């Protein structure tokens, strides 16, 4: 994301230069008149680019951008209905170029467009992309060591670079680099990712919090909770330590969340009065992302601050009794225990630079928590077993090797 030396840094710089050249070619008309981008990936290769595009331009960028990840054909079909195949650029992102969900969707998109002339591949296996039909000059590479959930800074971010413009993508990288520098140099007592990770481990390991909720009080960050679910749970949802020994303490908490005041009317009942301890995080942006006036935005921010204060303060039984006309049963229902934890994260503005810093903050926080927990945040073997069994179900048909319940389901469905 910034300066440095060595082979890895040089390779990253060359990959960035190649990405910039491809963006320039698209802008110059090398693929014809492009109005739509269909980005096909899964996991980090989809969640990251989707977050970037939605947060910075809300779908109002230079291209009508659709990010497809689900193998359910409904998602792809809806996107194709919204696009003109003659004016659509398809970006296929797969490290191995064998990912079943991604390649299944890519094959359908190839049939729809009628060839691969307007396809871009982003992969660590360029020879497979070429064999599949993508022209070598339209293939962007990234290192095999780069995990999907950490990959949006690489050529995987080409869709964001196209939609937002290269200057905006460079600003995103600069924001990430600024957080890198803070993480590297700030003392522990002032180091935001380290302090946040220590709080996460405190609640998950020592205070028994099994979940952590993140609420984006800005519509532009509506995809942030989903992005963080993968970043944190795929990184730190492990059962063994770095030496392969079974953990004797909890690993990552379950990360979930929602958007702004919508969540208040859906899940906050449990957060305030339920029996589970759920540390909450409120992400706010001081400057509104709309032109509907400051008063409109103040209502949103006031709600965010009030939720954190209410979680902490609660409402005593005496206060509830006084406002319930002496009805003890009603007062009990209106009593809030309080002393429930929350963190507020405030951005002055939301732009590519601050978004880059925010994402890098969460990456370093996740890494630090992994170090404190003694686990490896860069593998994801828990993803593999289900995929292997899905392939077996398709290959064997009758469900050989599956339990009776699963065989019955396979017989009914396949």
PDB file of C-alpha atoms in Angstrom, residues 133-262:
ATOM      1  CA  UNK A 133     -10.100 -17.737 -23.308  1.00  0.00           C
ATOM      2  CA  UNK A 134      -9.043 -14.425 -21.781  1.00  0.00           C
ATOM      3  CA  UNK A 135      -6.462 -12.563 -23.860  1.00  0.00           C
ATOM      4  CA  UNK A 136      -3.097 -12.363 -22.048  1.00  0.00           C
ATOM      5  CA  UNK A 137      -3.100  -8.560 -22.200  1.00  0.00           C
ATOM      6  CA  UNK A 138      -6.402  -8.623 -20.285  1.00  0.00           C
ATOM      7  CA  UNK A 139      -5.082 -10.762 -17.426  1.00  0.00           C
ATOM      8  CA  UNK A 140      -3.982  -9.088 -14.190  1.00  0.00           C
ATOM      9  CA  UNK A 141      -1.995 -11.020 -11.622  1.00  0.00           C
ATOM     10  CA  UNK A 142      -1.612 -11.014  -7.884  1.00  0.00           C
ATOM     11  CA  UNK A 143       0.499 -13.060  -5.506  1.00  0.00           C
ATOM     12  CA  UNK A 144      -0.601 -16.526  -4.435  1.00  0.00           C
ATOM     13  CA  UNK A 145       0.073 -15.453  -0.851  1.00  0.00           C
ATOM     14  CA  UNK A 146      -2.605 -12.731  -0.918  1.00  0.00           C
ATOM     15  CA  UNK A 147      -5.788 -13.951   0.771  1.00  0.00           C
ATOM     16  CA  UNK A 148      -9.091 -12.862  -0.701  1.00  0.00           C
ATOM     17  CA  UNK A 149     -10.189 -10.953   2.381  1.00  0.00           C
ATOM     18  CA  UNK A 150      -6.999  -8.863   2.232  1.00  0.00           C
ATOM     19  CA  UNK A 151      -6.937  -8.481  -1.559  1.00  0.00           C
ATOM     20  CA  UNK A 152      -8.903  -5.336  -2.420  1.00  0.00           C
ATOM     21  CA  UNK A 153      -5.665  -3.314  -2.484  1.00  0.00           C
ATOM     22  CA  UNK A 154      -4.287  -5.492  -5.287  1.00  0.00           C
ATOM     23  CA  UNK A 155      -5.448  -5.962  -8.871  1.00  0.00           C
ATOM     24  CA  UNK A 156      -8.624  -7.416  -7.332  1.00  0.00           C
ATOM     25  CA  UNK A 157      -9.592  -3.762  -6.851  1.00  0.00           C
ATOM     26  CA  UNK A 158      -9.568  -3.055 -10.598  1.00  0.00           C
ATOM     27  CA  UNK A 159     -13.366  -2.784 -10.680  1.00  0.00           C
ATOM     28  CA  UNK A 160     -13.222  -0.087  -8.009  1.00  0.00           C
ATOM     29  CA  UNK A 161     -10.419   1.656  -9.902  1.00  0.00           C
ATOM     30  CA  UNK A 162     -12.558   1.638 -13.041  1.00  0.00           C
ATOM     31  CA  UNK A 163     -15.740   2.773 -11.350  1.00  0.00           C
ATOM     32  CA  UNK A 164     -14.181   5.425  -9.102  1.00  0.00           C
ATOM     33  CA  UNK A 165     -11.255   6.506 -11.264  1.00  0.00           C
ATOM     34  CA  UNK A 166      -7.561   5.916 -10.752  1.00  0.00           C
ATOM     35  CA  UNK A 167      -7.041   9.003  -8.594  1.00  0.00           C
ATOM     36  CA  UNK A 168      -9.666   7.762  -6.149  1.00  0.00           C
ATOM     37  CA  UNK A 169      -8.085   4.304  -6.050  1.00  0.00           C
ATOM     38  CA  UNK A 170      -4.688   5.851  -5.302  1.00  0.00           C
ATOM     39  CA  UNK A 171      -6.309   7.850  -2.492  1.00  0.00           C
ATOM     40  CA  UNK A 172      -7.728   4.608  -1.086  1.00  0.00           C
ATOM     41  CA  UNK A 173      -4.243   3.087  -1.072  1.00  0.00           C
ATOM     42  CA  UNK A 174      -2.823   6.221   0.544  1.00  0.00           C
ATOM     43  CA  UNK A 175      -5.412   6.009   3.310  1.00  0.00           C
ATOM     44  CA  UNK A 176      -4.499   2.388   3.924  1.00  0.00           C
ATOM     45  CA  UNK A 177      -0.813   3.290   3.989  1.00  0.00           C
ATOM     46  CA  UNK A 178      -1.458   6.055   6.531  1.00  0.00           C
ATOM     47  CA  UNK A 179      -3.064   3.506   8.855  1.00  0.00           C
ATOM     48  CA  UNK A 180      -0.158   1.119   8.211  1.00  0.00           C
ATOM     49  CA  UNK A 181       2.233   3.824   9.391  1.00  0.00           C
ATOM     50  CA  UNK A 182       0.128   4.520  12.480  1.00  0.00           C
ATOM     51  CA  UNK A 183      -0.034   0.817  13.355  1.00  0.00           C
ATOM     52  CA  UNK A 184       3.703   0.414  12.879  1.00  0.00           C
ATOM     53  CA  UNK A 185       4.854   3.468  14.819  1.00  0.00           C
ATOM     54  CA  UNK A 186       2.253   4.507  17.409  1.00  0.00           C
ATOM     55  CA  UNK A 187       2.853   3.389  21.002  1.00  0.00           C
ATOM     56  CA  UNK A 188       0.480   0.754  22.324  1.00  0.00           C
ATOM     57  CA  UNK A 189      -1.365   3.296  24.470  1.00  0.00           C
ATOM     58  CA  UNK A 190      -2.201   5.340  21.346  1.00  0.00           C
ATOM     59  CA  UNK A 191      -2.381   2.588  18.723  1.00  0.00           C
ATOM     60  CA  UNK A 192      -5.989   2.370  17.547  1.00  0.00           C
ATOM     61  CA  UNK A 193      -5.932  -1.136  15.984  1.00  0.00           C
ATOM     62  CA  UNK A 194      -4.012  -2.596  18.929  1.00  0.00           C
ATOM     63  CA  UNK A 195      -6.300  -1.054  21.539  1.00  0.00           C
ATOM     64  CA  UNK A 196      -9.409  -2.218  19.673  1.00  0.00           C
ATOM     65  CA  UNK A 197      -8.010  -5.755  19.359  1.00  0.00           C
ATOM     66  CA  UNK A 198      -7.220  -5.857  23.063  1.00  0.00           C
ATOM     67  CA  UNK A 199     -10.806  -4.865  23.850  1.00  0.00           C
ATOM     68  CA  UNK A 200     -12.093  -7.550  21.464  1.00  0.00           C
ATOM     69  CA  UNK A 201     -10.008 -10.244  23.162  1.00  0.00           C
ATOM     70  CA  UNK A 202     -10.960  -8.985  26.620  1.00  0.00           C
ATOM     71  CA  UNK A 203     -14.659  -9.398  25.932  1.00  0.00           C
ATOM     72  CA  UNK A 204     -14.426 -12.624  23.905  1.00  0.00           C
ATOM     73  CA  UNK A 205     -11.981 -14.521  26.119  1.00  0.00           C
ATOM     74  CA  UNK A 206     -12.326 -13.100  29.611  1.00  0.00           C
ATOM     75  CA  UNK A 207     -15.895 -11.773  29.768  1.00  0.00           C
ATOM     76  CA  UNK A 208     -17.639 -14.448  27.696  1.00  0.00           C
ATOM     77  CA  UNK A 209     -19.010 -12.321  24.855  1.00  0.00           C
ATOM     78  CA  UNK A 210     -19.711 -14.737  22.015  1.00  0.00           C
ATOM     79  CA  UNK A 211     -20.742 -12.087  19.482  1.00  0.00           C
ATOM     80  CA  UNK A 212     -19.803  -8.541  18.465  1.00  0.00           C
ATOM     81  CA  UNK A 213     -22.194  -6.269  16.577  1.00  0.00           C
ATOM     82  CA  UNK A 214     -21.136  -3.541  14.139  1.00  0.00           C
ATOM     83  CA  UNK A 215     -23.672  -0.916  13.088  1.00  0.00           C
ATOM     84  CA  UNK A 216     -22.910   1.486  10.253  1.00  0.00           C
ATOM     85  CA  UNK A 217     -24.703   4.759  10.888  1.00  0.00           C
ATOM     86  CA  UNK A 218     -24.177   5.798   7.283  1.00  0.00           C
ATOM     87  CA  UNK A 219     -25.942   4.171   4.348  1.00  0.00           C
ATOM     88  CA  UNK A 220     -22.756   4.339   2.303  1.00  0.00           C
ATOM     89  CA  UNK A 221     -21.191   1.841   4.715  1.00  0.00           C
ATOM     90  CA  UNK A 222     -24.100  -0.600   4.622  1.00  0.00           C
ATOM     91  CA  UNK A 223     -21.834  -3.374   3.290  1.00  0.00           C
ATOM     92  CA  UNK A 224     -19.215  -2.894   6.014  1.00  0.00           C
ATOM     93  CA  UNK A 225     -20.726  -5.445   8.452  1.00  0.00           C
ATOM     94  CA  UNK A 226     -20.727  -8.142   5.754  1.00  0.00           C
ATOM     95  CA  UNK A 227     -17.148  -7.299   4.816  1.00  0.00           C
ATOM     96  CA  UNK A 228     -16.084  -7.501   8.463  1.00  0.00           C
ATOM     97  CA  UNK A 229     -17.879 -10.810   8.957  1.00  0.00           C
ATOM     98  CA  UNK A 230     -15.551 -12.421   6.469  1.00  0.00           C
ATOM     99  CA  UNK A 231     -12.439 -10.503   7.500  1.00  0.00           C
ATOM    100  CA  UNK A 232     -12.768 -11.335  11.181  1.00  0.00           C
ATOM    101  CA  UNK A 233     -14.460 -14.733  11.247  1.00  0.00           C
ATOM    102  CA  UNK A 234     -12.552 -16.297   8.351  1.00  0.00           C
ATOM    103  CA  UNK A 235      -9.295 -14.963   9.796  1.00  0.00           C
ATOM    104  CA  UNK A 236      -9.799 -15.721  13.475  1.00  0.00           C
ATOM    105  CA  UNK A 237     -12.557 -18.318  13.656  1.00  0.00           C
ATOM    106  CA  UNK A 238     -10.110 -21.135  14.376  1.00  0.00           C
ATOM    107  CA  UNK A 239      -9.969 -24.086  16.787  1.00  0.00           C
ATOM    108  CA  UNK A 240      -6.204 -24.616  16.930  1.00  0.00           C
ATOM    109  CA  UNK A 241      -3.237 -22.356  17.571  1.00  0.00           C
ATOM    110  CA  UNK A 242      -0.315 -21.715  15.242  1.00  0.00           C
ATOM    111  CA  UNK A 243       1.345 -24.929  16.453  1.00  0.00           C
ATOM    112  CA  UNK A 244      -1.727 -27.039  15.720  1.00  0.00           C
ATOM    113  CA  UNK A 245      -2.758 -27.433  19.344  1.00  0.00           C
ATOM    114  CA  UNK A 246      -6.452 -27.217  20.239  1.00  0.00           C
ATOM    115  CA  UNK A 247      -7.264 -23.862  21.809  1.00  0.00           C
ATOM    116  CA  UNK A 248      -8.115 -23.786  25.488  1.00  0.00           C
ATOM    117  CA  UNK A 249      -9.832 -20.403  25.139  1.00  0.00           C
ATOM    118  CA  UNK A 250     -12.404 -18.945  22.725  1.00  0.00           C
ATOM    119  CA  UNK A 251     -11.211 -17.633  19.375  1.00  0.00           C
ATOM    120  CA  UNK A 252     -12.967 -14.846  17.482  1.00  0.00           C
ATOM    121  CA  UNK A 253     -16.417 -13.720  18.480  1.00  0.00           C
ATOM    122  CA  UNK A 254     -19.220 -13.982  15.924  1.00  0.00           C
ATOM    123  CA  UNK A 255     -19.296 -10.711  13.973  1.00  0.00           C
ATOM    124  CA  UNK A 256     -22.637  -9.420  12.748  1.00  0.00           C
ATOM    125  CA  UNK A 257     -24.425  -6.109  12.371  1.00  0.00           C
ATOM    126  CA  UNK A 258     -26.617  -3.847  10.319  1.00  0.00           C
ATOM    127  CA  UNK A 259     -27.278  -0.327   9.160  1.00  0.00           C
ATOM    128  CA  UNK A 260     -28.225   2.717  11.174  1.00  0.00           C
ATOM    129  CA  UNK A 261     -31.656   3.159  12.568  1.00  0.00           C
ATOM    130  CA  UNK A 262     -32.970   0.129  10.659  1.00  0.00           C
TER     131      UNK A 262
END
